[in-house]
XYZ file of C-alpha atoms in Angstrom:
650
model
C 196.657 204.385 196.327
C 200.237 204.289 195.093
C 201.961 207.110 193.231
C 202.010 205.159 189.949
C 198.246 204.721 190.159
C 197.694 208.453 190.814
C 199.887 209.426 187.857
C 198.031 206.974 185.626
C 194.626 208.368 186.616
C 195.702 211.939 186.018
C 196.906 211.078 182.551
C 193.761 209.102 181.883
C 191.408 211.938 182.803
C 193.468 214.286 180.681
C 192.935 211.938 177.760
C 196.671 211.487 177.210
C 197.103 208.016 178.675
C 196.634 204.763 176.822
C 197.427 201.115 177.224
C 199.440 199.644 174.389
C 198.870 195.994 173.629
C 200.913 194.567 170.827
C 199.178 192.285 168.343
C 198.780 192.105 164.572
C 198.472 195.597 163.138
C 194.856 196.631 162.797
C 195.753 198.702 159.761
C 195.999 195.334 158.006
C 192.880 193.851 159.561
C 190.291 196.634 159.472
C 190.694 198.101 156.012
C 187.170 199.302 155.303
C 185.549 201.083 158.239
C 184.023 204.339 157.007
C 181.733 206.086 159.463
C 178.496 205.285 157.608
C 179.287 201.797 156.317
C 178.230 198.517 157.877
C 180.751 196.453 155.870
C 184.175 195.548 157.211
C 187.088 193.492 155.961
C 188.885 191.454 158.606
C 191.676 189.595 156.866
C 189.897 187.727 154.086
C 186.569 187.886 155.923
C 183.806 190.292 154.966
C 181.891 191.265 158.103
C 178.566 193.064 158.329
C 177.493 194.804 161.519
C 173.720 194.767 160.902
C 172.492 197.287 163.460
C 173.444 200.678 162.008
C 170.029 201.193 160.431
C 168.404 201.452 163.875
C 170.705 204.105 165.337
C 168.758 207.177 164.231
C 165.417 205.853 165.406
C 166.311 204.400 168.801
C 168.353 205.224 171.857
C 170.598 202.280 172.620
C 168.674 201.239 175.715
C 165.472 201.043 173.709
C 166.960 198.988 170.900
C 168.819 196.755 173.396
C 166.253 196.165 176.188
C 167.869 195.389 179.508
C 167.460 192.415 181.757
C 165.300 193.532 184.674
C 168.077 193.699 187.258
C 169.856 196.191 185.012
C 166.652 198.072 184.137
C 165.750 198.842 187.750
C 169.220 200.264 188.401
C 169.060 202.228 185.130
C 165.804 203.896 186.164
C 167.036 204.517 189.683
C 170.184 206.261 188.442
C 168.985 208.017 185.271
C 165.196 207.578 185.081
C 165.779 207.482 181.327
C 167.156 205.570 178.359
C 167.922 208.813 176.497
C 171.547 208.638 175.417
C 172.054 212.387 175.856
C 170.829 212.235 179.459
C 173.016 209.214 180.200
C 176.144 210.807 178.757
C 175.542 214.162 180.403
C 174.934 212.534 183.798
C 178.168 210.570 183.571
C 180.084 213.652 182.447
C 178.707 215.430 185.511
C 180.202 212.799 187.809
C 177.360 210.347 188.412
C 179.614 207.287 188.460
C 182.009 208.882 190.937
C 179.104 209.998 193.128
C 177.711 206.459 193.343
C 180.844 204.320 193.103
C 183.534 206.582 194.532
C 186.396 208.602 193.107
C 188.365 206.831 191.778
C 185.614 204.455 190.686
C 185.419 201.369 192.883
C 184.497 198.673 190.374
C 183.896 196.045 193.056
C 183.164 198.175 196.116
C 179.401 197.543 196.189
C 179.415 193.798 195.519
C 178.716 192.793 199.123
C 176.008 195.374 199.756
C 174.397 196.236 196.391
C 175.284 193.520 193.922
C 172.878 194.634 191.184
C 174.237 198.162 191.293
C 177.762 196.765 191.128
C 177.143 194.547 188.102
C 175.220 197.351 186.356
C 178.449 199.374 186.430
C 180.582 196.526 185.156
C 178.254 195.406 182.377
C 178.842 198.723 180.524
C 175.152 199.418 179.857
C 176.056 203.109 179.503
C 179.047 202.856 177.149
C 177.186 202.441 173.811
C 175.388 205.725 174.532
C 178.723 207.507 173.972
C 179.340 205.408 170.857
C 175.931 206.142 169.345
C 176.261 209.900 169.882
C 179.714 209.823 168.310
C 178.423 207.829 165.355
C 175.546 210.256 164.760
C 177.458 213.494 165.333
C 181.127 212.803 164.649
C 181.927 214.700 167.872
C 185.155 213.109 169.123
C 184.537 214.144 172.709
C 182.070 211.247 172.965
C 184.696 208.876 171.610
C 187.373 210.189 173.971
C 185.140 209.851 177.040
C 184.155 206.327 176.013
C 187.771 205.247 175.593
C 188.709 206.823 178.919
C 186.211 204.569 180.679
C 187.293 201.503 178.703
C 190.983 202.064 179.448
C 190.283 202.624 183.127
C 188.183 199.486 183.471
C 190.708 197.303 181.634
C 193.548 198.659 183.752
C 191.679 198.072 187.013
C 190.173 194.668 186.181
C 192.731 192.173 184.915
C 191.187 188.759 184.326
C 194.042 186.892 185.985
C 195.453 188.410 189.159
C 196.454 187.393 192.669
C 194.385 190.207 194.208
C 191.134 190.719 192.277
C 189.042 193.714 193.240
C 185.878 191.907 192.241
C 184.411 188.445 192.643
C 181.893 188.783 189.813
C 183.365 191.014 187.091
C 184.683 188.083 185.065
C 181.634 185.912 185.600
C 178.325 185.166 183.887
C 176.223 188.039 182.531
C 178.874 190.649 183.277
C 181.124 189.096 180.624
C 178.233 188.628 178.186
C 176.945 192.203 178.417
C 180.455 193.690 178.195
C 181.214 191.609 175.117
C 178.104 192.903 173.385
C 178.555 196.505 174.476
C 182.242 196.579 173.553
C 181.306 195.193 170.130
C 178.879 198.073 169.627
C 181.483 200.586 170.753
C 184.067 199.091 168.399
C 181.941 199.127 165.264
C 180.127 202.414 165.889
C 183.405 204.193 166.553
C 185.735 202.309 164.222
C 186.291 205.370 162.010
C 187.697 207.372 164.913
C 189.468 204.711 166.956
C 193.242 204.683 166.786
C 195.076 201.436 166.037
C 196.009 201.265 169.716
C 192.353 201.703 170.710
C 191.258 198.918 168.378
C 193.998 196.648 169.632
C 193.069 197.380 173.252
C 189.411 196.464 172.704
C 190.294 193.419 170.601
C 192.665 192.050 173.231
C 190.054 192.571 175.947
C 187.460 190.784 173.841
C 189.929 187.929 173.417
C 189.924 187.537 177.193
C 186.133 187.849 177.285
C 185.866 185.142 174.637
C 187.927 182.751 176.788
C 185.483 183.205 179.662
C 182.456 182.778 177.395
C 183.793 179.579 175.820
C 184.749 178.027 179.156
C 181.693 179.320 181.014
C 178.497 179.412 178.984
C 180.006 177.132 176.352
C 180.611 174.323 178.873
C 177.386 174.770 180.848
C 174.714 172.125 181.004
C 171.836 173.314 178.830
C 169.038 175.002 180.744
C 166.138 177.395 180.104
C 167.453 180.380 182.075
C 167.702 183.737 180.295
C 171.331 184.233 181.402
C 172.436 181.278 179.293
C 170.600 182.489 176.180
C 172.140 185.922 176.609
C 175.604 184.436 177.082
C 175.105 182.489 173.861
C 174.210 185.711 172.046
C 177.479 187.253 173.261
C 179.322 184.230 171.871
C 177.610 184.690 168.509
C 178.517 188.404 168.517
C 182.212 187.702 169.009
C 182.340 184.597 166.841
C 180.809 186.347 163.827
C 182.017 189.927 164.191
C 185.602 189.119 165.242
C 186.608 186.087 163.134
C 190.318 186.535 163.922
C 189.722 185.692 167.588
C 191.514 182.419 168.375
C 188.255 180.585 169.158
C 185.900 182.471 166.868
C 184.459 179.390 165.204
C 183.893 177.647 168.533
C 182.242 180.758 169.935
C 179.892 181.007 166.989
C 178.981 177.318 166.787
C 178.520 176.790 170.530
C 176.520 179.988 170.820
C 174.161 178.891 168.037
C 173.872 175.418 169.561
C 172.830 176.896 172.909
C 170.404 179.317 171.294
C 168.785 176.529 169.308
C 168.137 174.732 172.601
C 166.482 177.848 174.035
C 164.434 178.389 170.878
C 162.969 174.910 171.266
C 162.773 174.586 175.062
C 162.521 177.969 176.811
C 159.134 178.981 175.428
C 155.678 177.477 175.493
C 153.835 176.766 172.273
C 151.756 179.906 172.882
C 154.920 182.057 173.014
C 155.155 182.582 176.756
C 158.524 182.036 178.417
C 158.857 179.214 180.918
C 160.261 181.616 183.517
C 156.898 183.454 183.475
C 158.713 186.770 183.191
C 156.716 189.549 181.587
C 159.153 192.457 181.793
C 162.015 190.231 180.624
C 160.194 189.420 177.408
C 161.415 192.367 175.244
C 164.972 191.576 176.404
C 164.589 187.904 175.500
C 163.013 188.792 172.156
C 166.003 190.996 171.330
C 168.357 188.038 171.893
C 166.783 186.073 169.050
C 166.170 189.141 166.886
C 169.869 190.049 166.959
C 170.944 186.449 166.469
C 168.768 186.381 163.366
C 170.244 189.625 162.014
C 173.853 188.651 162.683
C 173.428 185.281 160.977
C 171.336 186.464 158.048
C 173.537 189.404 157.128
C 176.749 187.409 157.474
C 175.410 184.353 155.636
C 175.587 182.031 158.649
C 173.101 179.173 158.894
C 170.211 180.240 161.116
C 169.299 178.231 164.212
C 166.382 175.908 163.532
C 162.932 177.415 164.235
C 164.234 180.913 165.018
C 161.863 182.653 162.604
C 158.714 180.889 163.872
C 159.808 181.760 167.419
C 160.215 185.437 166.497
C 156.705 185.456 165.091
C 155.346 183.891 168.296
C 157.288 186.427 170.354
C 155.898 189.334 168.340
C 152.397 187.949 168.836
C 152.978 187.575 172.566
C 154.074 191.204 172.891
C 150.918 192.305 171.079
C 148.680 190.025 173.097
C 149.943 190.883 176.564
C 150.992 194.564 176.407
C 149.055 196.977 178.602
C 147.078 199.883 177.103
C 150.088 202.188 177.557
C 152.299 199.923 175.423
C 154.266 198.366 178.284
C 154.559 194.834 179.573
C 152.622 194.211 182.794
C 154.918 194.540 185.840
C 154.177 191.033 187.106
C 156.845 188.985 188.933
C 160.374 190.475 188.910
C 159.426 192.816 186.089
C 159.672 196.441 185.099
C 156.897 197.681 182.738
C 159.125 197.531 179.666
C 158.021 199.355 176.470
C 157.226 196.906 173.691
C 157.190 199.092 170.575
C 160.937 199.296 169.763
C 161.259 195.525 170.008
C 157.967 194.815 168.291
C 158.639 197.213 165.403
C 162.102 195.833 164.675
C 160.886 192.227 164.788
C 157.987 193.072 162.479
C 160.453 194.624 160.047
C 162.596 191.490 160.080
C 159.609 189.219 159.592
C 158.094 191.506 156.945
C 154.755 191.458 158.755
C 152.943 192.586 155.601
C 153.431 189.040 154.323
C 152.552 187.279 157.581
C 149.439 186.669 159.607
C 150.294 188.730 162.673
C 147.833 188.818 165.539
C 146.267 192.100 166.533
C 145.479 193.324 170.043
C 142.318 191.710 171.365
C 141.349 189.045 173.877
C 143.810 186.193 174.024
C 144.050 183.048 176.111
C 147.487 181.455 176.318
C 146.728 177.897 177.494
C 150.338 176.774 177.932
C 151.454 179.860 179.863
C 148.164 179.890 181.786
C 147.573 183.576 181.421
C 144.694 185.361 179.754
C 144.151 188.902 178.514
C 140.693 190.343 177.879
C 140.228 193.524 175.876
C 136.869 195.009 175.023
C 136.134 197.129 171.989
C 132.925 199.139 171.963
C 131.912 202.489 170.537
C 129.586 202.967 173.521
C 132.012 202.208 176.359
C 135.671 202.821 177.051
C 137.785 199.699 176.584
C 138.681 197.345 179.410
C 141.964 195.481 179.791
C 142.087 192.522 182.161
C 145.107 190.277 182.672
C 144.506 187.058 184.627
C 147.570 185.327 186.061
C 146.959 182.306 188.322
C 150.671 182.036 189.263
C 151.347 178.608 187.827
C 155.053 179.171 188.577
C 156.110 180.440 192.009
C 159.660 181.125 193.215
C 162.898 182.326 191.585
C 161.740 185.394 189.603
C 158.019 184.520 190.020
C 155.899 185.948 192.835
C 153.184 184.445 195.030
C 150.180 186.266 193.554
C 147.934 183.241 193.027
C 144.786 183.889 190.970
C 145.869 187.508 190.592
C 144.716 190.028 188.030
C 145.410 193.513 186.687
C 142.612 195.782 185.461
C 142.579 198.907 183.289
C 139.619 201.015 182.230
C 140.318 203.188 179.210
C 143.889 204.453 179.492
C 144.017 204.243 183.274
C 145.043 201.418 185.617
C 142.381 200.503 188.161
C 143.620 197.368 189.947
C 147.384 197.064 189.687
C 150.138 194.692 190.665
C 152.717 196.061 193.071
C 155.364 195.179 190.521
C 158.964 194.811 191.638
C 161.929 196.880 192.765
C 165.700 196.985 192.509
C 166.804 193.472 193.455
C 169.214 194.947 196.029
C 166.326 196.575 197.896
C 165.207 194.771 201.100
C 161.608 195.481 200.034
C 162.005 192.826 197.338
C 161.783 190.150 200.041
C 159.830 192.062 202.659
C 157.073 193.175 200.285
C 157.128 192.657 196.517
C 157.422 188.855 196.415
C 154.974 188.233 199.249
C 151.362 187.217 198.810
C 150.212 190.502 200.375
C 151.702 192.498 197.486
C 149.289 190.999 194.937
C 145.612 190.990 194.033
C 144.993 187.647 195.631
C 143.161 186.296 198.694
C 144.898 185.675 202.001
C 143.245 182.711 203.745
C 143.616 182.498 207.525
C 146.455 184.998 207.294
C 148.707 182.523 205.465
C 151.102 183.586 202.719
C 153.167 181.472 200.387
C 155.935 180.211 202.655
C 158.862 180.304 200.248
C 158.317 183.706 198.664
C 157.040 185.321 201.862
C 160.033 184.297 203.936
C 163.396 185.971 204.434
C 165.276 184.346 201.527
C 166.184 186.588 198.634
C 165.850 183.790 196.088
C 163.278 181.073 196.734
C 163.457 177.897 194.713
C 161.131 177.707 191.709
C 158.164 175.348 191.872
C 155.259 174.527 189.596
C 151.951 174.967 191.409
C 148.523 173.613 190.483
C 147.113 177.131 190.163
C 145.502 177.153 186.739
C 143.098 178.778 184.336
C 140.452 176.083 183.875
C 138.053 177.867 181.497
C 138.191 180.705 178.991
C 134.840 181.649 177.466
C 134.006 184.467 175.060
C 130.347 185.175 174.293
C 128.594 188.199 172.748
C 127.346 189.357 176.173
C 130.286 188.392 178.360
C 133.829 187.085 178.600
C 134.777 184.771 181.451
C 138.039 183.434 182.821
C 137.835 180.837 185.619
C 140.916 180.153 187.729
C 141.446 177.604 190.467
C 143.852 177.394 193.375
C 143.315 173.916 194.827
C 143.158 172.934 198.475
C 146.572 171.266 198.095
C 148.212 174.722 198.066
C 149.557 175.210 201.612
C 148.560 178.866 201.650
C 144.926 177.851 201.020
C 144.518 176.150 204.420
C 142.659 173.225 202.784
C 140.235 175.550 200.970
C 139.455 174.934 197.301
C 139.337 178.434 195.817
C 137.790 179.284 192.444
C 137.967 182.823 191.052
C 135.690 183.889 188.185
C 136.459 187.159 186.386
C 133.695 188.180 183.985
C 133.426 191.283 181.810
C 129.712 191.864 181.175
C 128.485 193.635 178.027
C 131.659 195.774 177.889
C 130.172 197.585 180.860
C 131.480 196.205 184.169
C 133.603 193.459 185.732
C 132.400 190.823 188.206
C 134.950 189.293 190.588
C 133.307 186.140 191.912
C 135.320 184.183 194.487
C 133.957 180.803 195.571
C 135.572 179.215 198.625
C 134.677 175.533 198.822
C 135.254 174.123 202.318
C 133.412 172.615 205.260
C 135.286 174.520 207.963
C 135.199 178.168 208.965
C 137.975 180.375 207.561
C 138.979 184.013 207.300
C 139.303 185.459 203.786
C 141.042 188.727 202.965
C 140.369 189.804 199.361
C 143.097 192.238 198.304
C 142.857 194.984 195.680
C 145.940 197.112 195.030
C 145.061 200.554 193.726
C 146.992 203.241 191.827
C 148.222 206.466 193.396
C 144.821 208.140 193.306
C 142.179 209.478 195.669
C 139.430 207.157 196.855
C 136.232 207.302 198.876
C 134.905 204.544 201.148
C 131.327 203.895 202.322
C 131.794 201.717 205.399
C 128.086 200.904 205.648
C 127.667 199.660 202.077
C 131.302 198.466 201.870
C 131.722 200.343 198.592
C 134.929 201.911 197.307
C 135.058 204.733 194.767
C 138.352 205.179 192.947
C 138.604 208.796 191.816
C 140.594 208.371 188.634
C 139.860 210.389 185.467
C 136.906 208.091 184.762
C 135.789 207.026 188.276
C 135.362 203.323 188.970
C 133.374 201.923 191.901
C 133.825 198.584 193.668
C 130.503 197.330 195.013
C 129.911 194.031 196.862
C 126.797 192.080 195.904
C 126.207 191.152 199.560
C 127.810 193.633 201.950
C 126.428 191.692 204.921
C 129.027 188.915 204.511
C 131.857 191.437 204.661
C 133.076 192.053 208.213
C 135.147 195.046 207.204
C 136.433 196.991 204.229
C 139.848 198.059 205.389
C 142.066 200.556 203.604
C 145.775 200.153 204.130
C 148.973 201.034 202.323
C 151.447 198.976 200.386
C 154.260 199.688 197.982
C 154.083 199.951 194.221
C 157.078 200.578 192.013
C 156.708 203.516 189.625
C 159.548 204.155 187.148
C 161.942 202.220 189.344
C 161.005 204.019 192.577
C 159.010 202.697 195.524
C 155.799 204.567 196.266
C 153.164 204.087 198.949
C 149.774 203.305 197.438
C 146.367 202.296 198.817
C 145.375 198.664 199.337
C 141.738 197.702 199.830
C 141.010 194.478 201.711
C 137.556 192.938 202.070
C 137.473 190.749 205.195
C 135.034 187.835 205.166
C 134.553 184.957 207.624
C 132.650 181.797 206.757
C 132.584 178.192 205.618
C 131.476 177.634 202.024
C 131.421 181.232 200.814
C 130.349 183.088 197.672
C 131.762 186.616 197.311
C 130.809 188.759 194.314
C 132.378 192.173 193.829
C 131.566 194.465 190.918
C 133.950 197.003 189.385
C 131.921 199.498 187.364
C 132.479 202.946 185.833
C 130.282 205.578 187.466
C 129.911 209.348 187.555
C 130.554 210.664 191.035
C 128.916 208.043 193.232
C 129.000 204.282 193.763
C 125.225 204.393 194.311
C 124.657 204.771 190.566
C 124.899 200.976 190.220
C 123.103 198.342 192.303
C 124.096 194.715 192.652
C 122.687 191.807 194.665
C 123.238 188.069 194.895
C 121.153 185.055 195.879
C 122.578 181.601 196.610
C 120.937 178.340 195.539
C 121.903 174.673 195.680
C 123.132 174.577 192.080
C 124.512 178.087 191.724
C 124.132 181.774 192.459
C 122.186 184.568 190.803
C 123.598 188.065 190.511
C 121.329 190.976 189.561
C 122.837 194.250 188.378
C 120.639 197.352 188.096
C 121.821 200.328 186.064
C 120.995 203.959 186.732
C 119.041 203.930 183.467
C 116.732 201.244 184.822
C 118.236 198.396 182.781
C 118.702 195.134 184.630
C 121.098 192.228 184.009
C 120.442 188.795 185.490
C 123.580 186.671 185.669
C 123.638 182.985 186.532
C 126.756 181.205 187.781
C 126.570 177.412 187.861
C 128.098 175.761 190.896
C 130.864 173.153 190.380
C 129.373 169.659 190.549
C 125.978 170.741 189.193
C 125.069 169.783 185.635
C 122.791 172.782 185.156
C 121.318 175.736 187.007
C 117.755 177.016 186.681
C 116.412 180.310 188.010
C 112.773 181.176 187.177
C 112.580 180.932 183.385
C 116.357 181.018 182.978
C 118.483 177.899 182.696
C 122.125 177.264 181.782
C 124.470 174.325 181.506
C 127.398 176.705 181.014
C 129.469 178.086 183.838
C 127.563 181.352 183.503
C 124.859 183.034 181.478
C 123.653 186.621 181.134
C 119.983 187.547 180.619
């Protein structure tokens, strides 16, 4: 490092250095910027920054949900979105510890790209701005500007020797544009004219990249493009003196209108099948709505109906703990900050908003069952056949997640930091999900050694969704055309019976002999196995037992270990696998709450030409007789019972 660079850094840390960029005097442009006002005058333009009202209630990372690549790094580094924790960690040298001293803005690009772009997207900067805005303590402002000056000095957009390949590309530019906008408006009262000019000139360069990058892209349905369009709207509306402000605004709204009408199914699900990304995507359209409404800009067509669908989706899918299910490349993102702010915008008191319950989303091909009974604790079941596989979507065909009360029982492994080799070696593979491995085959693309497999649409589907007073049933199919099925037609029935227990009925339709490994991923809890009866007792707060209806068809109940991701960290957790060998095979497994022993519930099955009968005996002496009709049969009769439905409970 040269002597000039060392002198610059010393001055910068001391807070005495600055970079002067000459432009029109900001004393003439920003005339009205009191600390508590959201109204600004920029030339003859009246600008409203519409987000101040949320600053007391929410930490910045909760109001602005992250994309999942950023979220995993955030939790790895801070394990928090609390602005005080973020600021204190950075003041204690976290960035230097991870990225070197002086900070190497591009040093990790070849080895840990996600960690590198996290640094350069400025996720952490608005934390300083918010604390300054709320407290008036200028030390937050000074530290924020120190980081901004350093980054701008080290990362010129045009240079013969760039230190980074990605810092002026794609989402890095979009996130920085948004975060710098927040820093500018939250701190405008304390920024010097030189500070304002510095940020404005940097945003001018960012706007050039946005216009020529996202603005010239072919329209697609990828979340990066929608987010880039939001950044364009931010700059085009909030900084109208930028040379291309009008183009930024209009192109951004054009792109967003495409995403409003093409990136989401009619039922509200996103076409990328990303659960953890959903609060982030919702915030894109929420903030677009606020920026346009408050600044009297014409809203993109259909944005309000989309926001209502998105709010409904968050309600429908959220787990009992208020987080999105960690399925595919997803972190279990909290839904309440996003949901509450969208409800406020929509004025939900005047709208028909859905309430948590059982919901089938036929376009997304996912289903969520919730029970509500004064006698039993509630169940939560999410069925996900994996219609989309590849890109951000995993190979968990006909998978499911199960909660009993407030506790997870059968979980998805989730995902990890995208830089982590376990992403490819474990999390995206078939083995990491509550699926069935047939003849040891996994999905080839997502179980290989490529970090990013191409996206494909499979024929894995929910075929039936039935809600009756005594049961709820979701039937899923993975056809024999799926390579991983080894020519087996696999149907999975998940049925919640009388709010009391779950039946997992797997029917393997084939004429040849195959090996089936039924996988159940369990939380970090104690368990007890009965190898003779092939039962498994999960010792959570309210114990749940897994009991096969016919243990004789099970060669082995094997307990292994796999990874689950908890708060951004990889943990070893138990995996149960029921091994079965046969031709046409009917496997019924019951998950039932018990006291201290799996023997409190009894289950048996009997196979007939037109279907199977399952009998469940309770400790109290009650007995349930359940009929499942076989595909191809018009009806199924057993003694005095008969059904033409897929199942019936007597």
